[in-house]
Every structure is written in structure tokens, then in C-alpha cells.
Amino acid sequence: MRAEIIKAAATGVALAVMTFFGPAPARAQTESGVTFTQAPQVDGRRLTFAVSAPTDVEVSVLNAEGKIVNHWAAGVLGGDYPPPPPLQPGLSQTLEWDGKDNKGNTAEGGPFSFRVRAGIQPKFDRMLLHNPHASGQVLAIGAGPGGQLYVFHKHNTANGNMGTHDIKIYDPDGRYLRALKPFAADIPAERVAATGAFEDEEGRLVPRIYNWQHLSFYPDPHNARMTSLPPRSVPAVDSRGTVYWVAARGRARTPLLLAIEADGGVSRKEFKGPRILPEIKNLGLSLNYPQGTAYLAMSSDDQHLYVSGLSLRGKGAGLLPCVARVDAATLGPGEIFIGNPDQRGTEKALLTSPRGVAAAGGKLYVADMDANRVAVFSEKDGSFVGEVSVPNPDTIGVDPETGALYVCSVEKRLATLIKFDGYQNGQELYRTALPKARGHHRIVVNAGARPVRIWVPALHYGAGFTCIEDTGTGFETLGDPRPEGVSAAGPRDLTFDRIRGELYVKVSGERWYRISEKTGEIVDEIFFGASHRMGDKGTQLVVHEDGSLISLSYMLGLWRWTRDAKPLPWEGREDNRGTWGGIMMFMQNYLAVHGDEIFAIPPTHYRDKTKRGRFNTLNVFGMDQQEKRTAIWQVTQGTIPRVDRHGNIYLASMLRPPGRVWPEFFDDKLPQPDERMRYSPEYWYSYMYGGIAKFPPSGGAIWFVDGEIPGSAVGQPPAELASKPKIEFSYHYQFSSQLTGHLQGAEWLHFGFSPYSETYPAGTPTCMCEGAGFDVDDWGRIFYPNLGKFRIEMIDNNRNFIGTFGHYGNEDSLGNGQAAETAWQHEGTSRSHPDIPLAWPTYVAVSDTHAYVNDTLGRRVVSVRL
């Protein structure tokens, strides 16, 4: 256990009464086996103690109520570097308190106590804002065995053209069962070998990141921002629970098949199947309806997949007038099964524009929209067996038990759901209008449970889905049946108010939750107004000491608000608005506050519009919004600032030791990096790994290009800065991974912060829309995300490594090694779920007692006791 000892003392005079927490103080032992070889002793204001081996310690001064009045000291004793003052080198310590509080004033509220802790041990506390039933925008649904629903949903990201599509499984009533994609923490490593996942020193899974902007752990067929899942897809699920979907590879959007099995694994050597129908030139998937839809159906015997909706580019552009058949085991390349690629027709075996497909009872049903029919063929030999006349049929489904045919008929974006008794008679039984929408209507007939239910994925940017029940005499719309509850949709930009003990979390773009640390409950919901554009208001948020709010927006720089998000005029002004435009930063934490000083990065041309460039400065503003000085003389616009209670400045940026592009863990797992890289998986590791530099309150410079002064600078660098020594670093810019620069005025540089992201003129795949944030606590300890290892790392104020917490775990990992009761039970593995599960950690905020970590893919915030 953590050794935790309190020595009580009046100001200047030791008390006879001493309070101890833990075992006997002289041998209080940490989990690592470190003991106090000298129990903390108090002599007036002097504190002495000693530990048996290198460890981190934390020393505080408490008032009579047990509240901290001075975060006195914290750091690693016996580390690689000297501990931060007032701690001294060595395992034995003698500290003299000056009687002051955190602000340098005479401490009040005695008698006071000294608290000494050794060996920080982060422990899982709880999940905040977690509702597993919720999801992001639902883009596709597949009907699986037992009536289960395989729901493809998109995580909430800053830009709609970023983010991955993961898969959740729901029961026939729409209640969450488990996550299928991304894979679970306890799946055997060989089951996800096709994804390239790593294992760490403890044998735990470390997913391989294939695209930082896609949030993807799977070999990505598409290398730009547009994700590989076509925007209007119809996946298929076989009787074993394997789900299949069509992906688009590269700019040509070449179609190929992907599949994930019921346990989240992949049996094939390659995750991606081969190109579908490679003999047909110019075959792809359009981004536009109706050509942008890929329709799949599983054959009645589970052996094949039927694929339609593929399109031709160039001469003869339009839908391929054929249905392909692909072996489900190999995923390709497949063959033409129905239709003739060189001839369109409206009769029998010819097709004009095949859309939805369905298979049941040995029959293949094809919605031939322009022929106004659903054509039916034998699965055995592809021979024509009948048809049903219906205007503009799109997606379809069949009840294998009764042979009933369900058709989504679409005319000018008005859709109607129609039920027919079967293909033999083709008699319509009843119909209902589907909601009007700007998007593409699709139906998913779930006949695996009774009564038959038809599910309609979200229409145009909607988050959920609609359930329509076949009552036997008509259709009844049930809406979205999932249990309601608050959900952390894209949680990011975490900020902690240490005075009031409240956590701020941004979700769903520009909406904030204020959460009580004491209860874990939502105190308030904050929205800065509807008139915003891509982060116009509240893109960044910090809390002033008086509880007021300061935000940094994309369009109009700094804003000031009351605690309840009402406009609060700047000092000496009549409004709360910004006076300069922000930068395209969306989600990165580019704002910090220290007392009445605001640290922010204005655009490069803020002061001198003739000096537009790629570098900015970190400037200091007062509460009148007037700039006071430049603190750091050259930064990139993606640099993330923090300021500790002593005024020291910490910057996360593209800063690395010379010659290093990623942490040593990846050296034998990724190909050796080239100096010039494009969008390979290793490119993204280089792109997102940077470091944290510490500067004194006087500031300094990060010289990516020596001597270049950005247009946002206030005056010129002070003469004393030029005399300070330079620290060489390397950095990634555009496609160059090993450029060099210099730090000047910095006390140290620590490598391993991730994800760092930056915008530069290298094409659309690079963007800092999805950012990150770190924090410095009142003892000066730094907590930062290491996304590549799916954990948070801790260092002291002189960059001694304290430790880490967190391991990879998807949404079914619930903390303390527990998993959801309905999670898939993996066989043949001893790997457990992690104590602190993190699937996509990019922000961390800390208080005296807790750390809070966002988990984008888990759609929650993880609370950790320190």
C-alpha cells in the first residue's frame, strides 16, 4: 500500500500528538516494497524523513480542517535527475517550511500538519458520463443471429470527415450487449494478429494505430480523411455472427471486403480482402447517392456474399448492372453471378441498376430500381424465377420463415416501407411512410426474432436509429428504443477547477458538462450560444480563480463569461468578445491561465499582417484582453501550454531528442523510419509523438527556424535570451520526420507526449482538429497521455519518471479488471481486462486527489484516484 504519514505540528512548535495513516510509521511500506527507514519527524517547522529505496514522495501542509494550504514538495528521490526543490538529492530529506501558503502569504487556519506520502498508486475510481447503450451517428446496421443488431456507428470528432466506424451489438429490443470493434482487451493475441496489434512487457494488447485521424486500429484501406466505410452501406452477418462490409481503398475507392468474426477476431492472415471483380476496369464506390451505396447479403448456406451497388467511373459511368458473388472465406475476388456488365436490361436475368439484395430459402432477391421491380433468382445457378413490381425499390429484406418481402421504395427522397406476401403472388399487404430526410433511406429486416422488426439507420447526421414493428396487420413505429442517459459523445478538452473541485468536459462539439468531483454527478450543462461555426465559441475553456470562464475560439480569439455562461465584459470594456481571430485549432488545448494572466497563441499575423508564416508566439494577455508580453518567441500553432502555480511554463509540441521519432517500445515493432515518409502506419506514429519542454516564468523560444520572429510577437526577444544555451531537438514537419531545431531558455525537454498533431501544407490527411491535453498539478507533477501505449504517464518537475497508469481496454472493460457481464467470453487466454481501461486517451486533467482521462472510443471519462 502507499505509505502515508501525517506529522502534526503547531506553527514553530511540535505537538505531542501525532497522527499516522497506514502501518507503523517507521516501517510504512509502498506497493513496490519501499519503506520509511526514518519516520517523518517534526522539529518546529523542520521536517525530516528517509526512504529505503528510490521512490516518489509528496509533502503537503494541512490546516486544522485537513485541507492543503501549501503543496510543499513532490518528486522522485534517487531518480535519474535531482528531485525538484525543496527536495534534496538522496533518500534522506530535511525540509524547512517558511510558514507560507500556496500564494506566498502567511498561512492561516492552524494548527498545521505535515503530510508525507511515498509511492503514488493510481487506482480506478469510476466512469463518468458513460452510457453504453448510446452511440455516435449510426451509419449502417446488420441483422445477426438471434435477432442481434450489428450497429456501425461513427465516433464524435471535431470534423465530420474524420473518425472511425466501430461496431456495437444490441439485442432485438435495442439494448446494448457488447462491442465488436474495436476488439476486447482479453481477446487472444493470435485472434487479432491480422490487425498488427502489439503486446507490451506484461503481455497486454497494445493496438496498432493505422491512422491518427481515423482513430483506427485496423489496416486502413483508405489513407486520407475519408474513412473506408462507404457512407451508405448495407452490411451482412452470417449465422455464426461474422459481420461483413464493403470498404473503399484509396482515392479510386476500389471496392474490397472486410470481415470481423463474432469474438472480434480475424481468422484470415490479411484483414482486407482482395479487390472485388478485378477484371472490370474503373470499378469503384462513388461518394454520392445512389452510386455511393454498397449492398451485401449472405447466401442462404452461409458460403457466399452477394454484392451490388458497385459503380463504374469514366465512360459508361453508373451502377454496374450486375450482382457479384464472393466466397465468404476468402473475401474475393469474386465473380459476376447475375447480370451482364456490358448490357443493361429490364427483363429476366438482365439488370439495370441493382441496389439492395437479400437471400432466403435458396432464392436471391435483387432490387432493380430503374426497372421498378424486385427480381428473384435461384441461388443454385442464377436462373431467373420471378419478380415483384414495385416503383423504385432500394433496400429490401425477406422473412425466411414466411417468405414475406419487405421493400423500401424511394421517390425524390420520400421513402415508403411496403410488405408483400412473397414473390410468387407479389400481393401488397400494407405500407407506411418513412420519415422525410435529406439522407439515404435504408431498411434492415430483422427476422431473427419475433415479431419481425425493421430497423432504419440514422437519416442525415442523426445519432440513432428507428425501429418499426410488423404487427401482422400493419407497421408500428417504435422510435429509438435504447435506454436514455447522459453520454460522453466525443469527450475532450478536460479542464479542472481546483478551487471549486469541479471537472469540465466538452462533448458533442460545443456543449460542456460541469461535474462535481465529490459526487461524480453533473452540476450543470454549459452552452455558449447557438451562433457558432466550427468552434466559434468555447473551443477552449479555462476557469479563472473567481470561477468565471475564459474561452479561446476559432473565429474570434478570447472571450470572457460568467460561471453560468453569460457574457462577462473584459475589464475596461463593454463587451466580452474577442478582438482578434483565432487559429484553426478546434480541439487542441491552446489556452492557459495563471492568476490574472492569460497564455494564448494568437495567429501568426495577429500584430503584423505582412508576416503570415508557419510559426506563432505564446503571448500573455491581461484581463483587459490587452497583450502584455511574448513568453515564448517561436511556437507552432499546435503547441499546448500549461502554467504551474509558480509561473513556470510547460509546452507540449513537436519536440524530440535528436534522431528519435517514436519511443523505444516501437523500435522493433515498426519499420525503420525514413527521413521522408508519407501516409504509412509508421508515418502516423512519427506525426503524433512529441515532447514537453519546461521554461521558467521568464520564458524562452523554440527555434524551429533560428531567429525567425513571427508577426504575432510583442517587440523583440530580450538580449539575455540570446546568451542562454541551446538544446537541440528533432521534429516532424510535413513529410520530413527528422528535421532539427533548438530550444533556448528551456530547463528541460521530456519525450513521449502523444498525440501531438499539427496543421501544415501537406494535404488534407494532416490536421490538428483532434487534439490533446496534459496537466500539471499543484505539486508540479506533470501528467500526460501516451496514446501509442494507451496510458497516462507521470513525471516530476525535473522530468524524473514517476510511473504510468492505464492499459488498452474497449468499452466492455469496466475498470478494476472487471468486464461487462454480456461481454464475449474469450477462451484460451489468461489475459484479463485492465484495472484502468483506456481505448483512446488524449486528454488528462488532475486535482489533488484524482486524474481524469477522456476515452473517445469508450465514450466516457475515466476517473482515477491518486
PDB file of N, CA, C and O in Angstrom, residues 186-213:
ATOM      1  N   ASP A 186      -9.220  -8.736 -23.654  1.00  0.00           N
ATOM      2  CA  ASP A 186      -8.847 -10.103 -23.285  1.00  0.00           C
ATOM      3  C   ASP A 186      -8.883 -11.079 -24.445  1.00  0.00           C
ATOM      4  O   ASP A 186      -8.787 -12.287 -24.247  1.00  0.00           O
ATOM      5  N   ILE A 187      -9.007 -10.593 -25.678  1.00  0.00           N
ATOM      6  CA  ILE A 187      -9.018 -11.497 -26.814  1.00  0.00           C
ATOM      7  C   ILE A 187      -7.609 -12.062 -27.012  1.00  0.00           C
ATOM      8  O   ILE A 187      -6.619 -11.344 -26.827  1.00  0.00           O
ATOM      9  N   PRO A 188      -7.469 -13.345 -27.340  1.00  0.00           N
ATOM     10  CA  PRO A 188      -6.131 -13.891 -27.580  1.00  0.00           C
ATOM     11  C   PRO A 188      -5.409 -13.125 -28.687  1.00  0.00           C
ATOM     12  O   PRO A 188      -6.011 -12.733 -29.691  1.00  0.00           O
ATOM     13  N   ALA A 189      -4.120 -12.908 -28.498  1.00  0.00           N
ATOM     14  CA  ALA A 189      -3.352 -12.092 -29.441  1.00  0.00           C
ATOM     15  C   ALA A 189      -3.410 -12.648 -30.848  1.00  0.00           C
ATOM     16  O   ALA A 189      -3.453 -11.888 -31.824  1.00  0.00           O
ATOM     17  N   GLU A 190      -3.420 -13.979 -30.977  1.00  0.00           N
ATOM     18  CA  GLU A 190      -3.441 -14.555 -32.325  1.00  0.00           C
ATOM     19  C   GLU A 190      -4.739 -14.278 -33.054  1.00  0.00           C
ATOM     20  O   GLU A 190      -4.788 -14.315 -34.292  1.00  0.00           O
ATOM     21  N   ARG A 191      -5.799 -13.979 -32.317  1.00  0.00           N
ATOM     22  CA  ARG A 191      -7.076 -13.691 -32.971  1.00  0.00           C
ATOM     23  C   ARG A 191      -7.088 -12.315 -33.629  1.00  0.00           C
ATOM     24  O   ARG A 191      -7.947 -12.034 -34.459  1.00  0.00           O
ATOM     25  N   VAL A 192      -6.178 -11.448 -33.228  1.00  0.00           N
ATOM     26  CA  VAL A 192      -6.105 -10.119 -33.844  1.00  0.00           C
ATOM     27  C   VAL A 192      -4.745  -9.891 -34.489  1.00  0.00           C
ATOM     28  O   VAL A 192      -4.332  -8.755 -34.714  1.00  0.00           O
ATOM     29  N   ALA A 193      -4.056 -10.975 -34.815  1.00  0.00           N
ATOM     30  CA  ALA A 193      -2.742 -10.840 -35.471  1.00  0.00           C
ATOM     31  C   ALA A 193      -2.869 -10.105 -36.795  1.00  0.00           C
ATOM     32  O   ALA A 193      -1.963  -9.371 -37.195  1.00  0.00           O
ATOM     33  N   ALA A 194      -4.003 -10.286 -37.480  1.00  0.00           N
ATOM     34  CA  ALA A 194      -4.188  -9.626 -38.773  1.00  0.00           C
ATOM     35  C   ALA A 194      -4.266  -8.111 -38.643  1.00  0.00           C
ATOM     36  O   ALA A 194      -4.100  -7.401 -39.638  1.00  0.00           O
ATOM     37  N   THR A 195      -4.523  -7.608 -37.439  1.00  0.00           N
ATOM     38  CA  THR A 195      -4.561  -6.159 -37.237  1.00  0.00           C
ATOM     39  C   THR A 195      -3.182  -5.593 -36.928  1.00  0.00           C
ATOM     40  O   THR A 195      -3.018  -4.370 -36.881  1.00  0.00           O
ATOM     41  N   GLY A 196      -2.207  -6.466 -36.689  1.00  0.00           N
ATOM     42  CA  GLY A 196      -0.874  -5.990 -36.351  1.00  0.00           C
ATOM     43  C   GLY A 196      -0.721  -5.533 -34.923  1.00  0.00           C
ATOM     44  O   GLY A 196       0.240  -4.842 -34.589  1.00  0.00           O
ATOM     45  N   ALA A 197      -1.642  -5.909 -34.035  1.00  0.00           N
ATOM     46  CA  ALA A 197      -1.571  -5.465 -32.641  1.00  0.00           C
ATOM     47  C   ALA A 197      -0.287  -5.958 -31.980  1.00  0.00           C
ATOM     48  O   ALA A 197       0.216  -7.043 -32.270  1.00  0.00           O
ATOM     49  N   PHE A 198       0.247  -5.148 -31.076  1.00  0.00           N
ATOM     50  CA  PHE A 198       1.455  -5.480 -30.333  1.00  0.00           C
ATOM     51  C   PHE A 198       1.081  -6.066 -28.965  1.00  0.00           C
ATOM     52  O   PHE A 198      -0.084  -6.056 -28.566  1.00  0.00           O
ATOM     53  N   GLU A 199       2.085  -6.532 -28.256  1.00  0.00           N
ATOM     54  CA  GLU A 199       1.949  -6.893 -26.844  1.00  0.00           C
ATOM     55  C   GLU A 199       3.020  -6.155 -26.059  1.00  0.00           C
ATOM     56  O   GLU A 199       4.148  -5.998 -26.522  1.00  0.00           O
ATOM     57  N   ASP A 200       2.661  -5.676 -24.856  1.00  0.00           N
ATOM     58  CA  ASP A 200       3.638  -4.961 -24.054  1.00  0.00           C
ATOM     59  C   ASP A 200       4.405  -5.912 -23.150  1.00  0.00           C
ATOM     60  O   ASP A 200       4.273  -7.144 -23.262  1.00  0.00           O
ATOM     61  N   GLU A 201       5.200  -5.354 -22.258  1.00  0.00           N
ATOM     62  CA  GLU A 201       6.058  -6.156 -21.390  1.00  0.00           C
ATOM     63  C   GLU A 201       5.258  -7.067 -20.468  1.00  0.00           C
ATOM     64  O   GLU A 201       5.757  -8.094 -20.013  1.00  0.00           O
ATOM     65  N   GLU A 202       4.007  -6.706 -20.191  1.00  0.00           N
ATOM     66  CA  GLU A 202       3.153  -7.514 -19.329  1.00  0.00           C
ATOM     67  C   GLU A 202       2.315  -8.514 -20.120  1.00  0.00           C
ATOM     68  O   GLU A 202       1.505  -9.225 -19.530  1.00  0.00           O
ATOM     69  N   GLY A 203       2.483  -8.542 -21.426  1.00  0.00           N
ATOM     70  CA  GLY A 203       1.684  -9.433 -22.252  1.00  0.00           C
ATOM     71  C   GLY A 203       0.307  -8.888 -22.574  1.00  0.00           C
ATOM     72  O   GLY A 203      -0.567  -9.625 -23.027  1.00  0.00           O
ATOM     73  N   ARG A 204       0.086  -7.591 -22.351  1.00  0.00           N
ATOM     74  CA  ARG A 204      -1.209  -6.981 -22.654  1.00  0.00           C
ATOM     75  C   ARG A 204      -1.224  -6.463 -24.088  1.00  0.00           C
ATOM     76  O   ARG A 204      -0.196  -6.048 -24.633  1.00  0.00           O
ATOM     77  N   LEU A 205      -2.412  -6.456 -24.674  1.00  0.00           N
ATOM     78  CA  LEU A 205      -2.551  -5.985 -26.039  1.00  0.00           C
ATOM     79  C   LEU A 205      -2.337  -4.476 -26.123  1.00  0.00           C
ATOM     80  O   LEU A 205      -2.833  -3.713 -25.290  1.00  0.00           O
ATOM     81  N   VAL A 206      -1.602  -4.085 -27.149  1.00  0.00           N
ATOM     82  CA  VAL A 206      -1.421  -2.678 -27.497  1.00  0.00           C
ATOM     83  C   VAL A 206      -1.819  -2.547 -28.963  1.00  0.00           C
ATOM     84  O   VAL A 206      -1.059  -2.936 -29.842  1.00  0.00           O
ATOM     85  N   PRO A 207      -3.016  -2.055 -29.255  1.00  0.00           N
ATOM     86  CA  PRO A 207      -3.433  -1.972 -30.656  1.00  0.00           C
ATOM     87  C   PRO A 207      -2.468  -1.117 -31.474  1.00  0.00           C
ATOM     88  O   PRO A 207      -1.884  -0.147 -30.986  1.00  0.00           O
ATOM     89  N   ARG A 208      -2.323  -1.507 -32.726  1.00  0.00           N
ATOM     90  CA  ARG A 208      -1.522  -0.717 -33.653  1.00  0.00           C
ATOM     91  C   ARG A 208      -2.403   0.374 -34.261  1.00  0.00           C
ATOM     92  O   ARG A 208      -3.516   0.098 -34.728  1.00  0.00           O
ATOM     93  N   ILE A 209      -1.934   1.590 -34.226  1.00  0.00           N
ATOM     94  CA  ILE A 209      -2.696   2.718 -34.762  1.00  0.00           C
ATOM     95  C   ILE A 209      -2.329   2.890 -36.235  1.00  0.00           C
ATOM     96  O   ILE A 209      -1.169   3.156 -36.557  1.00  0.00           O
ATOM     97  N   TYR A 210      -3.319   2.755 -37.091  1.00  0.00           N
ATOM     98  CA  TYR A 210      -3.072   2.860 -38.525  1.00  0.00           C
ATOM     99  C   TYR A 210      -3.336   4.250 -39.071  1.00  0.00           C
ATOM    100  O   TYR A 210      -2.852   4.600 -40.149  1.00  0.00           O
ATOM    101  N   ASN A 211      -4.130   5.013 -38.363  1.00  0.00           N
ATOM    102  CA  ASN A 211      -4.423   6.359 -38.844  1.00  0.00           C
ATOM    103  C   ASN A 211      -4.896   7.194 -37.660  1.00  0.00           C
ATOM    104  O   ASN A 211      -5.932   6.904 -37.063  1.00  0.00           O
ATOM    105  N   TRP A 212      -4.129   8.220 -37.323  1.00  0.00           N
ATOM    106  CA  TRP A 212      -4.444   9.059 -36.169  1.00  0.00           C
ATOM    107  C   TRP A 212      -5.764   9.774 -36.368  1.00  0.00           C
ATOM    108  O   TRP A 212      -6.535   9.962 -35.438  1.00  0.00           O
ATOM    109  N   GLN A 213      -6.090  10.172 -37.597  1.00  0.00           N
ATOM    110  CA  GLN A 213      -7.317  10.914 -37.820  1.00  0.00           C
ATOM    111  C   GLN A 213      -8.526   9.998 -37.954  1.00  0.00           C
ATOM    112  O   GLN A 213      -9.652  10.426 -37.747  1.00  0.00           O
TER     113      GLN A 213
END
